[in-house]
Coordinates of N, CA and C in Angstrom, one line a residue:
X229 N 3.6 -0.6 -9.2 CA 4.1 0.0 -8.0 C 2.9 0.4 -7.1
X230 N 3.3 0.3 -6.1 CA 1.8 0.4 -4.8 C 2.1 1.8 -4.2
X231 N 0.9 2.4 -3.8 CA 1.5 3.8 -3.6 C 1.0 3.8 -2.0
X232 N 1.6 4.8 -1.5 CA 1.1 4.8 0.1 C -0.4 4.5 0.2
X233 N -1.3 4.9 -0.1 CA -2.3 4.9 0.2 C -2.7 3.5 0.1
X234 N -2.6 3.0 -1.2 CA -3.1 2.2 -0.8 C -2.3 0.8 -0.2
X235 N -1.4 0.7 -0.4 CA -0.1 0.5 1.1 C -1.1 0.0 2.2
X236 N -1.3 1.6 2.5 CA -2.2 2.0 4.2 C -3.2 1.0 3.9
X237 N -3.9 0.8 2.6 CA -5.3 0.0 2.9 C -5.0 -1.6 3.5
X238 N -4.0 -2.0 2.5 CA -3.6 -3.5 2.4 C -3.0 -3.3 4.1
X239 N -2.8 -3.1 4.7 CA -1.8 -3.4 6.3 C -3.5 -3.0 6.8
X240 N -4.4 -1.8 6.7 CA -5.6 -2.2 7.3 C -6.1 -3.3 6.9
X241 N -6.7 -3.6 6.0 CA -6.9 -5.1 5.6 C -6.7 -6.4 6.3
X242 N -5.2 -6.2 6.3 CA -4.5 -7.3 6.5 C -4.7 -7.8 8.2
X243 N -4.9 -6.6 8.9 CA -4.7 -6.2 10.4 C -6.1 -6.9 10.9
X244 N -7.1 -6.4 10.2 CA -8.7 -6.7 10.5 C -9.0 -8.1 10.3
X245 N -8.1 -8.5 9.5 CA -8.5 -10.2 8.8 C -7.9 -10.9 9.8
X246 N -6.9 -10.6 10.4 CA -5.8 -11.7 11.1 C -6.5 -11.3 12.7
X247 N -6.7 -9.9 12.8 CA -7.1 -10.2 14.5 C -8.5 -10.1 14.9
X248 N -9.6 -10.3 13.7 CA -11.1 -10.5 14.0 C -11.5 -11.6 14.6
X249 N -12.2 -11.8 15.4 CA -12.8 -12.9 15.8 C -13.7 -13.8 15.2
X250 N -14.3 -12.7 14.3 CA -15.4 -13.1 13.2 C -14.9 -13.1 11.5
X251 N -13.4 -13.1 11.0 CA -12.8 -12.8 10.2 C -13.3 -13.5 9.5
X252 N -14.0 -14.6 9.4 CA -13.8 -15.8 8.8 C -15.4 -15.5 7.8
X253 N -16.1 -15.3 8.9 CA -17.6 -14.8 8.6 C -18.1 -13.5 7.8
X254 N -16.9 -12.9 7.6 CA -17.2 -11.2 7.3 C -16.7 -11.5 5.7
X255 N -17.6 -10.5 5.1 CA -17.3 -10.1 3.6 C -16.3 -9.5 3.5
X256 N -15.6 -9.2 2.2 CA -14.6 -8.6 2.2 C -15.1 -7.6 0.7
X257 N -15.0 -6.6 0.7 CA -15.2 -5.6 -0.4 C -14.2 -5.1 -1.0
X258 N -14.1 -5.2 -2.0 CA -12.7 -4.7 -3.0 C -13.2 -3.9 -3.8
X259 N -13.0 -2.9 -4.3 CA -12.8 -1.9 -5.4 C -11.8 -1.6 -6.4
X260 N -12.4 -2.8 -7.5 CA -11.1 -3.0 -8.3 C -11.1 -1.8 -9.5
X261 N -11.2 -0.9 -9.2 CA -11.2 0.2 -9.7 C -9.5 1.4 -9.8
X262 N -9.3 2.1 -11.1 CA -8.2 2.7 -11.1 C -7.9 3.6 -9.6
X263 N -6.6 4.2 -9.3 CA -6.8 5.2 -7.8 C -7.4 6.5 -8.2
X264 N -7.5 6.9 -9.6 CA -7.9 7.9 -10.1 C -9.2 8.2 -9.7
X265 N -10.0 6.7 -10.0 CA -11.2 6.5 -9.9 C -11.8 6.6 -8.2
X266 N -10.9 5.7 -7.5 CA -11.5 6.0 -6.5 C -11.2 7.0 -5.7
X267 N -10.1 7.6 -6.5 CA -9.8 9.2 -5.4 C -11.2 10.3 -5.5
X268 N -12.0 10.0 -6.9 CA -13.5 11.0 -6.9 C -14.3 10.3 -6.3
X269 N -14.4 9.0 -6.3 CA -15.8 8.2 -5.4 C -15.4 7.0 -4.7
X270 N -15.1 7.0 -3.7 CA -14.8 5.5 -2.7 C -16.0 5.0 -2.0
X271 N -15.9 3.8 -1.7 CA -17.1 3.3 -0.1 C -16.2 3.3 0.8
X272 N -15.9 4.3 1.9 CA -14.8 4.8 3.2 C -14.9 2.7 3.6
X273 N -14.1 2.4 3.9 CA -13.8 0.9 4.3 C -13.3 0.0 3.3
X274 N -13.8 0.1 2.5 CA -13.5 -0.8 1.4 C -11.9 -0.6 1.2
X275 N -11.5 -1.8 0.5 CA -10.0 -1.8 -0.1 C -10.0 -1.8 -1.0
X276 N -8.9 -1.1 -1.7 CA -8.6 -0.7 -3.4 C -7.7 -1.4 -3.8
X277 N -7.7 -3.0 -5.3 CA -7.0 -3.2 -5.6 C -6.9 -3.6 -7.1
X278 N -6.4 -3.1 -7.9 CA -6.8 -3.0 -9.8 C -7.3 -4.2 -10.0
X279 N -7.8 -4.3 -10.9 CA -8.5 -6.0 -11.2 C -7.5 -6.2 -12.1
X280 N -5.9 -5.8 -12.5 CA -4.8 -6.3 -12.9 C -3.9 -6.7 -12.3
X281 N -4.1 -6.1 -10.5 CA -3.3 -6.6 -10.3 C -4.2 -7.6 -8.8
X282 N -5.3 -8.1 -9.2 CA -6.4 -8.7 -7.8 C -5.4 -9.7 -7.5
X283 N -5.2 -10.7 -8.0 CA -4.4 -12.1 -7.2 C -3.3 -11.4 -6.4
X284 N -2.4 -11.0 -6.8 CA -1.1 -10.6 -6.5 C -1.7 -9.8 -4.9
X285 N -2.6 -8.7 -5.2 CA -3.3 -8.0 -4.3 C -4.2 -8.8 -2.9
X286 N -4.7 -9.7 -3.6 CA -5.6 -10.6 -2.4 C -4.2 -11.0 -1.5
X287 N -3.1 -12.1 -2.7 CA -2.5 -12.8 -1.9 C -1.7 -12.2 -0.7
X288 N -1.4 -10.6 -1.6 CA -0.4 -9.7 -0.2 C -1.1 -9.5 1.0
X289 N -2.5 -9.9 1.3 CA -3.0 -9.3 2.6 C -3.3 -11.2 3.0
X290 N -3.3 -11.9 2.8 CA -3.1 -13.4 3.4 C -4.9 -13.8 3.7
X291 N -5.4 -12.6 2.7 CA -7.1 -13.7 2.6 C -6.7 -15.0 2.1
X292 N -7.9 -16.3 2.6 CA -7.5 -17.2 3.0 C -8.2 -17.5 2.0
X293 N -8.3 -19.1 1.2 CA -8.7 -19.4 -0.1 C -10.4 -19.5 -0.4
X294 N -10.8 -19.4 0.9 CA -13.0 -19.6 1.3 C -12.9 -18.1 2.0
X295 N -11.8 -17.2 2.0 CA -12.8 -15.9 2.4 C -14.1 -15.6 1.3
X296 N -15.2 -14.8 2.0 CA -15.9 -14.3 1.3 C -15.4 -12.8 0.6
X297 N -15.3 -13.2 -1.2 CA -14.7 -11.9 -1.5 C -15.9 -11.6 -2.7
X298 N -16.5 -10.1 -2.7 CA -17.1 -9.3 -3.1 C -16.2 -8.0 -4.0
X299 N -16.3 -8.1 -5.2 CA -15.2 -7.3 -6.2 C -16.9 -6.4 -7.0
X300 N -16.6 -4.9 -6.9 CA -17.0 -4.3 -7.7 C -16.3 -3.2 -9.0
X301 N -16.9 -2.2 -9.8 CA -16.1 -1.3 -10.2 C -16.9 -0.4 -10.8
X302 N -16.7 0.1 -12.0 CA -17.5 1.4 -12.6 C -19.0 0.7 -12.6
X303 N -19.0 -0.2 -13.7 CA -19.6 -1.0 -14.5 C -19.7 -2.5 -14.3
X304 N -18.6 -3.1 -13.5 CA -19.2 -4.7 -13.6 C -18.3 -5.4 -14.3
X305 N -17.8 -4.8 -15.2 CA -16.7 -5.5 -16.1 C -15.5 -5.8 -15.6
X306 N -14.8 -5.2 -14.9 CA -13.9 -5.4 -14.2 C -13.6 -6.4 -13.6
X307 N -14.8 -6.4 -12.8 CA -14.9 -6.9 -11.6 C -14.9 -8.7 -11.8
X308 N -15.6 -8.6 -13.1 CA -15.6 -9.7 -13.7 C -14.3 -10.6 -13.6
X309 N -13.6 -9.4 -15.0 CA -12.2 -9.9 -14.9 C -11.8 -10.4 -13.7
X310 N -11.7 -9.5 -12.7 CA -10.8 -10.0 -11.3 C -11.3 -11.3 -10.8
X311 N -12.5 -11.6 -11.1 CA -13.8 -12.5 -10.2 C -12.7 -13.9 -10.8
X312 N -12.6 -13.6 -12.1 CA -12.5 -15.3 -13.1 C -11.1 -15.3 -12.5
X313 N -10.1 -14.0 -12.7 CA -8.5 -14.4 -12.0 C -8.4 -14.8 -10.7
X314 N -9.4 -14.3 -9.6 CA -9.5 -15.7 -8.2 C -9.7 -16.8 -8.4
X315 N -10.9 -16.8 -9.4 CA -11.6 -18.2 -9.1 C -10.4 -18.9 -9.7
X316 N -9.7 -18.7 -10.5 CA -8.6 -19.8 -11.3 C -7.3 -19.5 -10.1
X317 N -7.2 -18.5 -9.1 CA -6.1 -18.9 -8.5 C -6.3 -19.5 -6.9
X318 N -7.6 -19.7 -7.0 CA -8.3 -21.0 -6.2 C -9.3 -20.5 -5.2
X319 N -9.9 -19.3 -5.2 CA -10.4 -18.5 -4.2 C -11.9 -19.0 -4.6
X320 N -12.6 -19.4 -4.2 CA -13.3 -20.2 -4.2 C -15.2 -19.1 -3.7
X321 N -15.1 -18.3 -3.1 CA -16.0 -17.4 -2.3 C -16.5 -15.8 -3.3
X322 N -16.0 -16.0 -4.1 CA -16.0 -15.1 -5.0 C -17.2 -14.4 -6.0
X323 N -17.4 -13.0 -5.6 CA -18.6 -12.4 -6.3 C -18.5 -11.1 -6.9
X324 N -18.5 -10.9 -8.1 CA -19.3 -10.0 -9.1 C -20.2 -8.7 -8.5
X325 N -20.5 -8.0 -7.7 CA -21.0 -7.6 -7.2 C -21.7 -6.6 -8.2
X326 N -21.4 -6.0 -9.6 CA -21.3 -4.9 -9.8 C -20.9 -3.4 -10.1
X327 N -21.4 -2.8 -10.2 CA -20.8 -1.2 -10.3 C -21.2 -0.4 -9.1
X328 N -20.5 0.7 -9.0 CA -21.0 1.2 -8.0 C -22.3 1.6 -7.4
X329 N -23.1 2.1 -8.3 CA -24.2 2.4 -8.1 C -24.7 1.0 -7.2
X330 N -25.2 -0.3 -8.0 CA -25.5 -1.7 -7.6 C -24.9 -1.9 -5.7
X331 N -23.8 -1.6 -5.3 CA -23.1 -1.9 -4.9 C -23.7 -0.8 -3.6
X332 N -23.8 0.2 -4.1 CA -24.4 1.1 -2.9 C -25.8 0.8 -2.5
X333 N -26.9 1.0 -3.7 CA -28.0 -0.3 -3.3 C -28.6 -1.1 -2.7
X334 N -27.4 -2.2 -2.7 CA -27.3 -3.5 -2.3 C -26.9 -3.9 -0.9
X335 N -26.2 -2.1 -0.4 CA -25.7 -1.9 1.1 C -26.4 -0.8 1.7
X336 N -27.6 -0.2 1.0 CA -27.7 1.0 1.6 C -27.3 1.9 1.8
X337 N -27.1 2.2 0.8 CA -25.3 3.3 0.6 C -25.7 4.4 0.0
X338 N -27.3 4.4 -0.3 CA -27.7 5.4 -1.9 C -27.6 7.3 -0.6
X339 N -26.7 7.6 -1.5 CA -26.8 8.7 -0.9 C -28.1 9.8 -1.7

């Protein structure tokens, strides 16, 4: 079951992808992390979707099968998981990114 919030994320998501001009060009950042998890630590922008439920989640916002998609979580592990269930349901742009820490790092994010 999807809860408002993150509801709100997927219709942001969905909104930014369909009317960008550069949609096509832009990364996409997931946080396949529990809401638990990300209610104590988020990256403000990013979209929240479980790495159980990533396909089902990508497909509801109509990313397109060569978007650039970037999946992190605690640890890496996750992200994994979700990485292999795109790549097999044809997503093709697909990256491992890491744990949070990595992830903040790698964007300049280290607070």
């Amino acid at each position: 079951m999807i809860d408002w919030k993150s509801l709100t994320q997927i219709v942001w998501l969905f909104v930014a992808v369909h009317f960008s001009p550069l949609s096509h060009a832009e990364v996409i950042w997931i946080d396949v992390r529990s809401q638990a998890e990300y209610d104590v630590d988020n990256i403000e922008g990013d979209i929240r979707i479980t790495h159980d439920n990533i396909v089902q989640g990508v497909s509801d916002i109509s990313l397109e099968k060569n978007a650039t998609i970037y999946l992190y979580c605690r640890s890496g592990r996750r992200a994994g998981i979700a990485m292999l269930a795109l790549q097999e349901a044809g997503y093709t742009q697909v990256s491992n990114k890491g744990g949070m820490s990595d992830v903040r790092e790698a964007r300049g994010l280290i607070e």
